[in-house]
Amino acid sequence: MDDARDDDQVAAPRTVGILGAGRVGAVLARLARDAGIEVRTASSGDDPAAACGADVVILAIPLGRYRTLPASLLEGRLVVDAMNYWWELDGARPDLDDPRTSTSETVAAFLDGARVVKAFNHASVWELENLAHPVGHPDRRGLAVAGDDAGDRRVVAALVGAMGFDPVDAGSLASGVMFEPPTDIFGSDATAEELREMLARFPRSQRGRVVARARGEAG
Ligand SMILES: NC(=O)c1ccc[n+]([C@@H]2O[C@H](COP(=O)([O-])OP(=O)(O)OC[C@H]3O[C@@H](n4cnc5c(N)ncnc54)[C@H](OP(=O)(O)O)[C@@H]3O)[C@@H](O)[C@H]2O)c1
């Protein structure tokens, strides 16, 4: 995997599709529009074709319903997974709660051919609503970005930056496990610098040890 430095700049996408028009979908749509990006939203029951044709497509549906996503329309597309496994919403789903596999890898395996990047998931709706700020603002928070292609991570980083947060490159899609629930990063409202420190500390955290044991990486 090649490296995408946090300060490598590319332009933010011009169009964003959002699948899911609930709490997260609505606030992400507002932030993108505020950034001057054309937004195409599709909720369940809508024709998702226009949303899936956007430069970047954000997934903001309950994770337990990922198999209802229009996989054929997302083939070859840059897709941002903003979803989390939340048992209260999704029910008991051992397939989404296996520490050997990040949930974004599970989504990527279903969306065969899509370029999946994980982002926006570890912020609460409140944080997204209230803590988006322009570059350089002292209260600007960080958001982690994980994906297997450095170029795709740069595009999503530019989107995160335009929408009011400092992107932090977290590496591969498998590394997305470091900011899923339940981790220290999830819901932490951290700055970019604090986020980098938490990512570095992850292997020593409680969840990090669970993941390492499950993956046979424990020393
Ligand atoms: N809430 C948070 O603080 C937060 C923060 C970050 C990330 N997330 C994650 O973001 C995702 C959405 O959370 P939410 O709180 O926004 O949920 P929500 O308010 O329940 O909204 C989900 C929306 O997705 C729609 N939907 C379901 N299947 C769909 C499909 N195949 N295509 C298009 N739309 C579909 C639902 O429509 P119907 O109601 O008609 O089924 C609903 O409007 C979850 O995975 C969650 O874990 C949540």
Coordinates of C-alpha atoms and ligand atoms in Angstrom, one line a residue:
M1 CA 0.0 0.0 0.0
D2 CA 1.4 3.4 -0.9
D3 CA 1.3 6.3 1.5
A4 CA -1.1 9.2 1.5
R5 CA 0.2 12.0 3.7
D6 CA -2.3 14.1 5.5
D7 CA -1.1 17.2 3.8
D8 CA -1.2 15.9 0.2
Q9 CA -3.8 18.1 -1.4
V10 CA -6.2 17.2 -4.2
A11 CA -9.4 18.9 -5.1
A12 CA -12.6 17.9 -3.3
P13 CA -15.2 16.1 -5.5
R14 CA -17.7 18.3 -7.4
T15 CA -20.6 15.9 -6.8
V16 CA -21.5 13.7 -3.9
G17 CA -24.2 11.0 -3.8
I18 CA -25.6 10.0 -0.4
L19 CA -27.5 6.7 0.1
G20 CA -29.6 7.1 3.2
A21 CA -31.4 10.3 4.2
G22 CA -31.7 9.8 7.9
R23 CA -29.8 11.7 10.7
V24 CA -26.3 11.2 9.2
G25 CA -27.3 11.5 5.6
A26 CA -29.1 14.8 6.3
V27 CA -26.2 16.4 8.1
L28 CA -23.6 15.2 5.6
A29 CA -25.7 16.6 2.8
R30 CA -25.9 20.0 4.5
L31 CA -22.1 20.1 5.1
A32 CA -21.4 19.1 1.5
R33 CA -23.8 21.7 0.1
D34 CA -22.2 24.3 2.4
A35 CA -18.9 23.4 0.8
G36 CA -20.4 24.2 -2.7
I37 CA -20.6 20.5 -3.6
E38 CA -23.6 19.2 -5.6
V39 CA -25.5 16.6 -3.5
R40 CA -27.7 13.8 -4.8
T41 CA -29.5 11.9 -2.0
A42 CA -31.4 8.7 -2.3
S43 CA -33.3 7.1 0.6
S44 CA -34.9 3.7 0.6
G45 CA -37.5 3.4 -2.1
D46 CA -35.8 6.1 -4.3
D47 CA -34.1 5.4 -7.5
P48 CA -30.4 5.4 -6.5
A49 CA -29.0 5.8 -10.0
A50 CA -28.3 9.6 -9.9
A51 CA -26.7 9.3 -6.4
C52 CA -24.5 6.4 -7.5
G53 CA -23.3 8.4 -10.5
A54 CA -21.7 11.1 -8.4
D55 CA -17.9 11.5 -8.1
V56 CA -18.1 10.1 -4.5
V57 CA -21.0 8.1 -3.0
I58 CA -21.4 8.1 0.8
L59 CA -23.2 5.2 2.5
A60 CA -25.3 6.4 5.4
I61 CA -27.8 3.5 5.9
P62 CA -28.0 1.2 8.9
L63 CA -25.1 -1.2 8.5
G64 CA -27.3 -4.2 9.0
R65 CA -29.0 -3.4 5.7
Y66 CA -25.8 -3.2 3.6
R67 CA -27.0 -6.1 1.4
T68 CA -29.7 -3.8 0.1
L69 CA -27.1 -1.5 -1.4
P70 CA -27.2 -1.3 -5.3
A71 CA -23.9 -3.2 -5.8
S72 CA -24.0 -3.1 -9.6
L73 CA -24.5 0.7 -9.7
L74 CA -21.5 1.1 -7.3
E75 CA -19.1 -1.0 -9.4
G76 CA -15.9 1.1 -10.0
R77 CA -17.2 3.9 -7.9
L78 CA -15.4 5.7 -5.0
V79 CA -17.6 4.9 -2.1
V80 CA -17.3 6.3 1.5
D81 CA -18.5 4.0 4.2
A82 CA -19.9 6.1 7.1
M83 CA -21.7 3.2 8.7
N84 CA -21.2 1.4 12.0
Y85 CA -22.4 -1.8 13.5
W86 CA -24.9 -0.7 16.2
W87 CA -26.6 -3.6 17.8
E88 CA -29.6 -1.5 19.1
L89 CA -30.4 -0.6 15.5
D90 CA -29.0 -3.6 13.6
G91 CA -29.8 -6.4 16.0
A92 CA -27.3 -9.2 16.9
R93 CA -25.2 -9.7 13.9
P94 CA -22.1 -11.9 14.5
D95 CA -21.1 -11.3 10.9
L96 CA -20.6 -7.6 11.7
D97 CA -19.0 -8.1 15.1
D98 CA -16.0 -10.2 14.2
P99 CA -12.8 -8.5 15.3
R100 CA -10.9 -10.3 12.5
T101 CA -12.6 -8.2 9.8
S102 CA -13.4 -4.5 9.8
T103 CA -17.0 -3.8 8.9
S104 CA -15.8 -1.7 5.9
E105 CA -14.0 -4.8 4.6
T106 CA -17.3 -6.7 4.8
V107 CA -19.0 -3.9 2.9
A108 CA -16.2 -3.8 0.3
A109 CA -16.5 -7.6 -0.2
F110 CA -20.2 -7.2 -0.9
L111 CA -19.6 -4.2 -3.2
D112 CA -17.2 -6.1 -5.4
G113 CA -15.4 -3.7 -7.7
A114 CA -16.3 -0.5 -5.7
R115 CA -13.4 1.5 -4.2
V116 CA -14.4 1.7 -0.5
V117 CA -12.9 4.2 1.9
K118 CA -14.1 4.5 5.5
A119 CA -14.7 8.0 6.9
F120 CA -17.2 10.1 8.9
N121 CA -18.3 7.1 10.9
H122 CA -16.6 7.9 14.2
A123 CA -18.2 11.3 14.6
S124 CA -21.6 11.6 16.2
V125 CA -24.4 13.5 14.5
W126 CA -24.0 16.2 17.1
E127 CA -20.3 16.5 16.3
L128 CA -21.0 16.7 12.6
E129 CA -23.8 19.3 13.2
N130 CA -21.9 21.5 15.6
L131 CA -18.1 21.1 15.2
A132 CA -17.5 21.6 11.4
H133 CA -15.2 24.6 11.1
P134 CA -13.1 26.2 8.4
V135 CA -9.4 25.2 8.0
G136 CA -7.3 26.7 10.8
H137 CA -10.2 27.2 13.2
P138 CA -9.0 26.4 16.8
D139 CA -11.9 24.0 17.4
R140 CA -11.6 22.1 14.2
R141 CA -11.8 18.3 14.9
G142 CA -10.1 15.4 13.1
L143 CA -11.7 12.6 11.1
A144 CA -9.9 9.4 10.2
V145 CA -9.8 8.1 6.6
A146 CA -9.0 4.5 5.8
G147 CA -8.8 2.8 2.4
D148 CA -6.5 0.6 0.3
D149 CA -5.7 3.1 -2.4
A150 CA -3.7 6.2 -1.4
G151 CA -5.3 8.3 -4.3
D152 CA -8.8 7.4 -3.2
R153 CA -7.9 8.3 0.4
R154 CA -6.6 11.7 -0.8
V155 CA -9.9 12.5 -2.6
V156 CA -11.9 11.5 0.5
A157 CA -9.5 13.6 2.7
A158 CA -10.2 16.6 0.5
L159 CA -13.9 16.0 0.9
V160 CA -13.6 15.7 4.7
G161 CA -11.5 18.9 4.7
A162 CA -14.0 20.8 2.6
M163 CA -16.8 19.6 4.9
G164 CA -15.2 21.2 8.0
F165 CA -12.9 18.6 9.5
D166 CA -9.2 17.8 9.4
P167 CA -8.6 14.5 7.7
V168 CA -6.2 12.0 9.3
D169 CA -4.8 9.2 7.1
A170 CA -5.3 5.9 8.9
G171 CA -4.0 3.6 6.2
S172 CA -5.6 0.5 4.8
L173 CA -9.3 -0.4 4.9
A174 CA -8.5 -3.1 7.5
S175 CA -7.1 -0.3 9.7
G176 CA -10.7 1.1 9.9
V177 CA -11.1 -1.3 12.8
M178 CA -9.2 1.3 14.8
F179 CA -12.1 3.8 14.7
E180 CA -15.1 1.5 14.7
P181 CA -17.3 1.1 17.8
P182 CA -16.1 0.1 20.4
T183 CA -12.7 2.0 20.3
D184 CA -11.3 5.0 22.1
I185 CA -11.6 7.0 18.9
F186 CA -15.2 6.3 18.3
G187 CA -17.2 9.3 19.6
S188 CA -14.1 11.0 21.0
D189 CA -14.5 14.5 19.4
A190 CA -10.7 14.5 19.0
T191 CA -8.5 17.0 17.2
A192 CA -6.3 15.7 14.3
E193 CA -3.3 15.6 16.5
E194 CA -5.1 13.7 19.3
L195 CA -6.5 11.3 16.6
R196 CA -3.0 10.5 15.4
E197 CA -1.9 9.7 18.9
M198 CA -5.0 7.5 19.5
L199 CA -4.3 5.6 16.2
A200 CA -0.7 5.0 17.3
R201 CA -1.9 3.8 20.7
F202 CA -4.5 1.5 19.3
P203 CA -2.5 -1.8 19.5
R204 CA -2.1 -1.2 23.3
S205 CA -5.8 -0.3 23.8
Q206 CA -8.3 -2.8 25.1
R207 CA -10.0 -3.2 21.7
G208 CA -6.6 -3.3 20.0
R209 CA -5.6 -6.3 22.1
V210 CA -8.9 -8.1 21.3
V211 CA -8.3 -7.4 17.6
A212 CA -4.7 -8.6 17.7
R213 CA -5.6 -11.8 19.5
A214 CA -8.5 -12.5 17.0
R215 CA -6.1 -11.9 14.1
G216 CA -3.4 -14.1 15.6
E217 CA -1.1 -11.0 15.9
A218 CA -0.7 -11.1 19.7
G219 CA 3.0 -11.0 20.7
Ligands
LIG1 N1 -26.4 8.5 14.4 C1 -25.1 8.8 14.5 O1 -24.6 9.5 15.4 C2 -24.1 8.2 13.5 C3 -22.9 8.8 13.4 C4 -22.0 8.3 12.4 C5 -22.4 7.2 11.6 N2 -23.6 6.6 11.8 C6 -23.9 5.5 11.0 O2 -24.6 6.1 9.8 C7 -25.6 5.1 9.4 C8 -27.0 5.8 9.4 O3 -27.3 6.2 10.7 P1 -28.5 7.2 11.0 O4 -28.5 7.5 12.4 O5 -28.5 8.3 10.0 O6 -29.8 6.2 10.7 P2 -31.3 6.6 10.3 O7 -31.6 8.0 10.9 O8 -32.1 5.4 10.7 O9 -31.3 6.8 8.7 C9 -31.0 5.7 7.9 C10 -31.7 6.0 6.6 O10 -31.2 5.0 5.6 C11 -32.4 4.7 4.8 N3 -32.1 3.4 4.1 C12 -32.1 2.2 4.5 N4 -31.7 1.3 3.5 C13 -31.4 2.1 2.4 C14 -31.0 1.8 1.1 N5 -30.7 0.6 0.7 N6 -30.8 2.9 0.3 C15 -31.0 4.1 0.7 N7 -31.4 4.5 1.9 C16 -31.6 3.4 2.8 C17 -33.5 4.6 5.8 O11 -34.7 4.7 5.1 P3 -36.0 3.9 5.8 O12 -36.2 4.6 7.1 O13 -37.1 4.2 4.8 O14 -35.6 2.5 5.9 C18 -33.2 5.8 6.6 O15 -33.7 7.0 6.0 C19 -25.6 3.9 10.4 O16 -24.8 2.9 9.8 C20 -24.9 4.5 11.6 O17 -24.2 3.6 12.4 C21 -24.5 7.1 12.7

